[in-house]
């Protein structure tokens, strides 16, 4: 058995930031475990720019953003293992992992940080009827083939879903000489960032069909066409609105799901809203000393937010190792209400907060000139005016501790109040 | 000059490969032909994956004759070939008096067909062994001998074992015509001609087309399509048995079945189709399956669906198997109309067909060196820790996990490529060792499996297909210098 103070599972942006911050907070014996052949996670295939505006106040590509953290990690002498797969984790924080280099390893950690990221929803999960030919890719898989492996995946492309990866790939495929015929989005609004719609679709005259979906995939061997239909308010296809587009490729950008098989197997409680672990203000999960951060907790839209959240997890993992986290004192749960789909963290222990509490949330629909209303039980304690709220854009609230520290309440509710 | 064989088997599904393997016990020159680029690629790869107990077929039919005895032969063959098989038992559940009557009829039929140990359970007994079923359930027919298996895994293992014992397999070889010559048959294909003494027609939904090449038409196959849902293997303990509904005038209802890989299957519906290539799923069909499934088990988590698919049943207008030597074509044997319970019946059917050939030949000579076993398949994820550690010491490729959903290692993928009847496509690897069969459906492991296939087969990445050789994945390499500041 090998012993570490902090073991970080996952060497993407979340894991890197958590490990660095744990080290900065006085823990020396840290291990980062990465299953891929290099650190940096999915950032390595995101060769477009737009990363780092919040954290570095400049625009970087994905690999550049990752490199800053990888360099810092290496400069700090933090240990990491590549091509290493974690097979299991348990409540005692014993990790089983394998790699070509080290064989079968059993590792005991004082604190664990989960940073496994997320995966893409698939064609199967969204159940598009029709045949099952080649040429149907999740957008991220296509991105990997093109940007990491150097292969093209098709020439005439229809994209289902307007998530950010799909939008980025619309531009990427166009620049590689493919014709992107359409992006179909089942919702009446895009799930991606507005800047990506402008820069990746509008600039290249790629049509975005809102309230449309693919209702059939055709082709016995390779995709030959798709049928697109308009949908009604309950997202049911409207008969008579079908049109067929000849294409050889379908890219799916229909959502991301936190990858928590390891967490579930360890017995960590999962929030059905986020599909990630329930976490506290310290990013601690339902297992003592197991922390989680980044897309494994909830799907972020900006890597900058992942970094901020992961720094918090890393710092608190260090505090846990030094026994500086308390379960005593006042606490409350958070609860999404009217218009809010989820809130992270789900539980707050007031005494662990220094000055401010970071809250991330997403809304269910598009709102203009609305308010986010915070209630301590029934009492309104704060309102934030919001010009624009959209499900595609995560909201980040920074609450001063004095706002709630002196109050006695069980539940902090956050809801959207629409303009009259 | 045509190659001369004793026996040509047309079709490398479970019936063709089973018969080939049984015939490879004898001193015969055997050739298996299939139009696809992998064995077990049509009906065998898309069905309910169930070994039926045998109470369903009407007494007196070929189905009734072969199903129950066939069922009992699975333990031995699966052990010899290292194919996972589990006798999980089945329940036919009923909700009202009409269902009760139906179930009693099926029970009697089961007794007549020689199905062992069947009995009728009452409401409490059903819910005791299957607590997630609809509490309105009134009774069920319990058949402990029913089982689950991966049909394609069985067929792949049978093909491998047949080849190990001397049989030949030619893939991507489509039979276009058959000519009767004196005491032999000339099999004409798009890849050359083969002369053979005997032919076994195991062509699934195309069996009637093959039949009509030599004999006068005596049956026709009109496939029935069935749609299915597959649930992620993170869903645990939904049901332990295969759950059928008592058939009603409205239809047969759908089944819920655990799979040997820990998933659940829900389906099928049944629609006659005219295009034998049509395995597309339909939205209305899938909705029907959802609703019918929920009737049996209201807690099916349909948000955990990882795939839907459709498969064809080779239904003939005889509504029964058509098995035997064709009357006007001596030496031409066939396994036609081989729909459910074909898979369950195949061990007994193969034995019967081999016996017919034996008689026609006037006695086949057994080989001394027939090897009934297949080199065991290493399923890394299911092994104990110490064994895993030892394997990695021996071959570090066992430490390279390619598929994170199912924990499939590089060594397992390499092995399935280099076995006899080895994998040549992404789907063929998926059928053998399951990368891509999990919740990410190949999103993460797809590129890595393509890389391994290309490396092991000495091909370019772009030449690795998803399924058939026309089902290309990649269209070429990217531009060397990508233009523009925005990528």
GROMACS .gro file of N, CA and C in nm, chain B residues 15-98:
model
  252
  435UNK      N    1  -2.692  -2.038  -3.641
  435UNK     CA    2  -2.725  -2.172  -3.693
  435UNK      C    3  -2.612  -2.225  -3.781
  436UNK      N    4  -2.560  -2.141  -3.869
  436UNK     CA    5  -2.451  -2.184  -3.957
  436UNK      C    6  -2.325  -2.221  -3.879
  437UNK      N    7  -2.289  -2.139  -3.781
  437UNK     CA    8  -2.167  -2.166  -3.706
  437UNK      C    9  -2.184  -2.288  -3.614
  438UNK      N   10  -2.306  -2.305  -3.561
  438UNK     CA   11  -2.329  -2.421  -3.474
  438UNK      C   12  -2.316  -2.551  -3.554
  439UNK      N   13  -2.379  -2.552  -3.670
  439UNK     CA   14  -2.374  -2.672  -3.753
  439UNK      C   15  -2.231  -2.696  -3.802
  440UNK      N   16  -2.160  -2.589  -3.836
  440UNK     CA   17  -2.020  -2.603  -3.878
  440UNK      C   18  -1.937  -2.665  -3.768
  441UNK      N   19  -1.957  -2.616  -3.648
  441UNK     CA   20  -1.878  -2.668  -3.536
  441UNK      C   21  -1.911  -2.815  -3.511
  442UNK      N   22  -2.037  -2.853  -3.519
  442UNK     CA   23  -2.073  -2.993  -3.496
  442UNK      C   24  -2.019  -3.082  -3.609
  443UNK      N   25  -2.021  -3.029  -3.731
  443UNK     CA   26  -1.969  -3.107  -3.844
  443UNK      C   27  -1.817  -3.118  -3.839
  444UNK      N   28  -1.751  -3.020  -3.771
  444UNK     CA   29  -1.605  -3.023  -3.766
  444UNK      C   30  -1.553  -3.135  -3.676
  445UNK      N   31  -1.644  -3.208  -3.612
  445UNK     CA   32  -1.605  -3.329  -3.539
  445UNK      C   33  -1.567  -3.441  -3.635
  446UNK      N   34  -1.610  -3.426  -3.760
  446UNK     CA   35  -1.594  -3.535  -3.858
  446UNK      C   36  -1.489  -3.499  -3.961
  447UNK      N   37  -1.444  -3.600  -4.031
  447UNK     CA   38  -1.342  -3.583  -4.132
  447UNK      C   39  -1.406  -3.526  -4.258
  448UNK      N   40  -1.426  -3.394  -4.259
  448UNK     CA   41  -1.496  -3.329  -4.370
  448UNK      C   42  -1.425  -3.199  -4.405
  449UNK      N   43  -1.432  -3.164  -4.533
  449UNK     CA   44  -1.379  -3.034  -4.573
  449UNK      C   45  -1.498  -2.937  -4.575
  450UNK      N   46  -1.494  -2.843  -4.480
  450UNK     CA   47  -1.611  -2.757  -4.456
  450UNK      C   48  -1.578  -2.612  -4.490
  451UNK      N   49  -1.672  -2.547  -4.556
  451UNK     CA   50  -1.657  -2.404  -4.585
  451UNK      C   51  -1.782  -2.330  -4.537
  452UNK      N   52  -1.759  -2.222  -4.462
  452UNK     CA   53  -1.870  -2.136  -4.420
  452UNK      C   54  -1.861  -2.007  -4.500
  453UNK      N   55  -1.972  -1.966  -4.561
  453UNK     CA   56  -1.975  -1.842  -4.639
  453UNK      C   57  -2.068  -1.742  -4.573
  454UNK      N   58  -2.027  -1.615  -4.574
  454UNK     CA   59  -2.120  -1.511  -4.530
  454UNK      C   60  -2.097  -1.386  -4.610
  455UNK      N   61  -2.206  -1.315  -4.641
  455UNK     CA   62  -2.196  -1.194  -4.722
  455UNK      C   63  -2.138  -1.078  -4.642
  456UNK      N   64  -2.148  -1.082  -4.509
  456UNK     CA   65  -2.099  -0.972  -4.426
  456UNK      C   66  -1.950  -0.988  -4.394
  457UNK      N   67  -1.893  -0.885  -4.331
  457UNK     CA   68  -1.750  -0.891  -4.299
  457UNK      C   69  -1.725  -0.943  -4.158
  458UNK      N   70  -1.829  -0.996  -4.095
  458UNK     CA   71  -1.811  -1.057  -3.964
  458UNK      C   72  -1.916  -1.167  -3.948
  459UNK      N   73  -1.885  -1.264  -3.865
  459UNK     CA   74  -1.986  -1.364  -3.833
  459UNK      C   75  -2.090  -1.299  -3.741
  460UNK      N   76  -2.205  -1.362  -3.730
  460UNK     CA   77  -2.309  -1.317  -3.636
  460UNK      C   78  -2.342  -1.170  -3.654
  461UNK      N   79  -2.372  -1.130  -3.777
  461UNK     CA   80  -2.387  -0.987  -3.801
  461UNK      C   81  -2.529  -0.943  -3.834
  462UNK      N   82  -2.622  -1.038  -3.841
  462UNK     CA   83  -2.759  -0.996  -3.873
  462UNK      C   84  -2.852  -1.036  -3.760
  463UNK      N   85  -2.940  -1.132  -3.786
  463UNK     CA   86  -3.038  -1.173  -3.686
  463UNK      C   87  -2.971  -1.215  -3.555
  464UNK      N   88  -2.857  -1.283  -3.566
  464UNK     CA   89  -2.790  -1.331  -3.445
  464UNK      C   90  -2.741  -1.216  -3.357
  465UNK      N   91  -2.719  -1.100  -3.418
  465UNK     CA   92  -2.664  -0.990  -3.338
  465UNK      C   93  -2.772  -0.898  -3.282
  466UNK      N   94  -2.898  -0.922  -3.316
  466UNK     CA   95  -3.003  -0.831  -3.270
  466UNK      C   96  -3.130  -0.909  -3.239
  467UNK      N   97  -3.136  -0.963  -3.119
  467UNK     CA   98  -3.257  -1.035  -3.076
  467UNK      C   99  -3.267  -1.029  -2.924
  468UNK      N  100  -3.355  -1.107  -2.864
  468UNK     CA  101  -3.378  -1.095  -2.720
  468UNK      C  102  -3.272  -1.162  -2.635
  469UNK      N  103  -3.181  -1.236  -2.696
  469UNK     CA  104  -3.068  -1.295  -2.625
  469UNK      C  105  -3.113  -1.388  -2.512
  470UNK      N  106  -3.219  -1.463  -2.542
  470UNK     CA  107  -3.280  -1.549  -2.441
  470UNK      C  108  -3.277  -1.694  -2.487
  471UNK      N  109  -3.252  -1.785  -2.393
  471UNK     CA  110  -3.269  -1.927  -2.421
  471UNK      C  111  -3.404  -1.967  -2.358
  472UNK      N  112  -3.503  -1.978  -2.445
  472UNK     CA  113  -3.638  -2.006  -2.397
  472UNK      C  114  -3.648  -2.146  -2.339
  473UNK      N  115  -3.736  -2.160  -2.239
  473UNK     CA  116  -3.753  -2.290  -2.176
  473UNK      C  117  -3.821  -2.390  -2.270
  474UNK      N  118  -3.921  -2.343  -2.348
  474UNK     CA  119  -3.983  -2.431  -2.446
  474UNK      C  120  -4.132  -2.455  -2.428
  475UNK      N  121  -4.198  -2.371  -2.348
  475UNK     CA  122  -4.343  -2.388  -2.328
  475UNK      C  123  -4.424  -2.315  -2.433
  476UNK      N  124  -4.359  -2.230  -2.513
  476UNK     CA  125  -4.432  -2.146  -2.608
  476UNK      C  126  -4.483  -2.220  -2.732
  477UNK      N  127  -4.399  -2.300  -2.800
  477UNK     CA  128  -4.443  -2.357  -2.928
  477UNK      C  129  -4.558  -2.457  -2.913
  478UNK      N  130  -4.642  -2.460  -3.014
  478UNK     CA  131  -4.755  -2.555  -3.014
  478UNK      C  132  -4.701  -2.697  -3.030
  479UNK      N  133  -4.748  -2.788  -2.948
  479UNK     CA  134  -4.702  -2.927  -2.959
  479UNK      C  135  -4.722  -2.978  -3.102
  480UNK      N  136  -4.627  -3.056  -3.147
  480UNK     CA  137  -4.637  -3.110  -3.282
  480UNK      C  138  -4.555  -3.033  -3.384
  481UNK      N  139  -4.516  -2.912  -3.350
  481UNK     CA  140  -4.436  -2.832  -3.443
  481UNK      C  141  -4.287  -2.867  -3.428
  482UNK      N  142  -4.209  -2.825  -3.529
  482UNK     CA  143  -4.063  -2.842  -3.518
  482UNK      C  144  -4.009  -2.758  -3.403
  483UNK      N  145  -4.070  -2.642  -3.384
  483UNK     CA  146  -4.027  -2.556  -3.273
  483UNK      C  147  -4.041  -2.630  -3.140
  484UNK      N  148  -4.154  -2.696  -3.122
  484UNK     CA  149  -4.177  -2.770  -2.997
  484UNK      C  150  -4.080  -2.887  -2.984
  485UNK      N  151  -4.050  -2.949  -3.097
  485UNK     CA  152  -3.963  -3.066  -3.097
  485UNK      C  153  -3.821  -3.030  -3.051
  486UNK      N  154  -3.772  -2.913  -3.096
  486UNK     CA  155  -3.631  -2.881  -3.072
  486UNK      C  156  -3.605  -2.787  -2.954
  487UNK      N  157  -3.706  -2.708  -2.912
  487UNK     CA  158  -3.677  -2.602  -2.815
  487UNK      C  159  -3.634  -2.656  -2.679
  488UNK      N  160  -3.721  -2.733  -2.614
  488UNK     CA  161  -3.688  -2.778  -2.478
  488UNK      C  162  -3.561  -2.864  -2.474
  489UNK      N  163  -3.542  -2.958  -2.567
  489UNK     CA  164  -3.416  -3.034  -2.565
  489UNK      C  165  -3.296  -2.945  -2.594
  490UNK      N  166  -3.311  -2.849  -2.688
  490UNK     CA  167  -3.202  -2.759  -2.720
  490UNK      C  168  -3.159  -2.679  -2.598
  491UNK      N  169  -3.257  -2.630  -2.526
  491UNK     CA  170  -3.231  -2.551  -2.406
  491UNK      C  171  -3.136  -2.624  -2.311
  492UNK      N  172  -3.161  -2.753  -2.293
  492UNK     CA  173  -3.084  -2.829  -2.193
  492UNK      C  174  -2.940  -2.857  -2.238
  493UNK      N  175  -2.910  -2.828  -2.364
  493UNK     CA  176  -2.776  -2.856  -2.415
  493UNK      C  177  -2.680  -2.738  -2.401
  494UNK      N  178  -2.729  -2.624  -2.353
  494UNK     CA  179  -2.646  -2.504  -2.351
  494UNK      C  180  -2.533  -2.506  -2.249
  495UNK      N  181  -2.557  -2.570  -2.134
  495UNK     CA  182  -2.453  -2.567  -2.030
  495UNK      C  183  -2.322  -2.623  -2.083
  496UNK      N  184  -2.333  -2.737  -2.153
  496UNK     CA  185  -2.213  -2.807  -2.199
  496UNK      C  186  -2.138  -2.725  -2.304
  497UNK      N  187  -2.211  -2.680  -2.405
  497UNK     CA  188  -2.142  -2.609  -2.514
  497UNK      C  189  -2.083  -2.477  -2.465
  498UNK      N  190  -2.155  -2.410  -2.375
  498UNK     CA  191  -2.104  -2.281  -2.326
  498UNK      C  192  -1.981  -2.300  -2.238
  499UNK      N  193  -1.978  -2.412  -2.166
  499UNK     CA  194  -1.860  -2.441  -2.085
  499UNK      C  195  -1.741  -2.472  -2.175
  500UNK      N  196  -1.765  -2.553  -2.278
  500UNK     CA  197  -1.656  -2.590  -2.369
  500UNK      C  198  -1.598  -2.468  -2.441
  501UNK      N  199  -1.687  -2.374  -2.476
  501UNK     CA  200  -1.643  -2.262  -2.559
  501UNK      C  201  -1.620  -2.134  -2.478
  502UNK      N  202  -1.633  -2.142  -2.346
  502UNK     CA  203  -1.615  -2.026  -2.260
  502UNK      C  204  -1.705  -1.910  -2.302
  503UNK      N  205  -1.834  -1.939  -2.310
  503UNK     CA  206  -1.934  -1.837  -2.343
  503UNK      C  207  -2.024  -1.818  -2.222
  504UNK      N  208  -2.034  -1.696  -2.171
  504UNK     CA  209  -2.120  -1.674  -2.054
  504UNK      C  210  -2.266  -1.712  -2.082
  505UNK      N  211  -2.323  -1.789  -1.994
  505UNK     CA  212  -2.462  -1.834  -2.006
  505UNK      C  213  -2.516  -1.847  -1.865
  506UNK      N  214  -2.637  -1.797  -1.845
  506UNK     CA  215  -2.692  -1.801  -1.710
  506UNK      C  216  -2.836  -1.849  -1.715
  507UNK      N  217  -2.864  -1.953  -1.639
  507UNK     CA  218  -3.003  -1.999  -1.628
  507UNK      C  219  -3.071  -1.915  -1.521
  508UNK      N  220  -3.127  -1.803  -1.563
  508UNK     CA  221  -3.187  -1.712  -1.466
  508UNK      C  222  -3.335  -1.743  -1.446
  509UNK      N  223  -3.393  -1.825  -1.533
  509UNK     CA  224  -3.536  -1.855  -1.521
  509UNK      C  225  -3.621  -1.746  -1.582
  510UNK      N  226  -3.746  -1.781  -1.614
  510UNK     CA  227  -3.836  -1.681  -1.673
  510UNK      C  228  -3.972  -1.686  -1.605
  511UNK      N  229  -4.042  -1.572  -1.614
  511UNK     CA  230  -4.179  -1.562  -1.564
  511UNK      C  231  -4.268  -1.510  -1.675
  512UNK      N  232  -4.383  -1.575  -1.694
  512UNK     CA  233  -4.486  -1.518  -1.780
  512UNK      C  234  -4.592  -1.464  -1.685
  513UNK      N  235  -4.604  -1.332  -1.680
  513UNK     CA  236  -4.691  -1.275  -1.577
  513UNK      C  237  -4.829  -1.240  -1.633
  514UNK      N  238  -4.931  -1.253  -1.546
  514UNK     CA  239  -5.068  -1.223  -1.586
  514UNK      C  240  -5.135  -1.132  -1.485
  515UNK      N  241  -5.232  -1.053  -1.539
  515UNK     CA  242  -5.295  -0.952  -1.453
  515UNK      C  243  -5.444  -0.975  -1.430
  516UNK      N  244  -5.507  -1.061  -1.509
  516UNK     CA  245  -5.652  -1.079  -1.492
  516UNK      C  246  -5.692  -1.224  -1.524
  517UNK      N  247  -5.821  -1.249  -1.522
  517UNK     CA  248  -5.870  -1.386  -1.542
  517UNK      C  249  -5.836  -1.439  -1.681
  518UNK      N  250  -5.842  -1.347  -1.778
  518UNK     CA  251  -5.809  -1.390  -1.913
  518UNK      C  252  -5.663  -1.437  -1.921
   0.00000   0.00000   0.00000
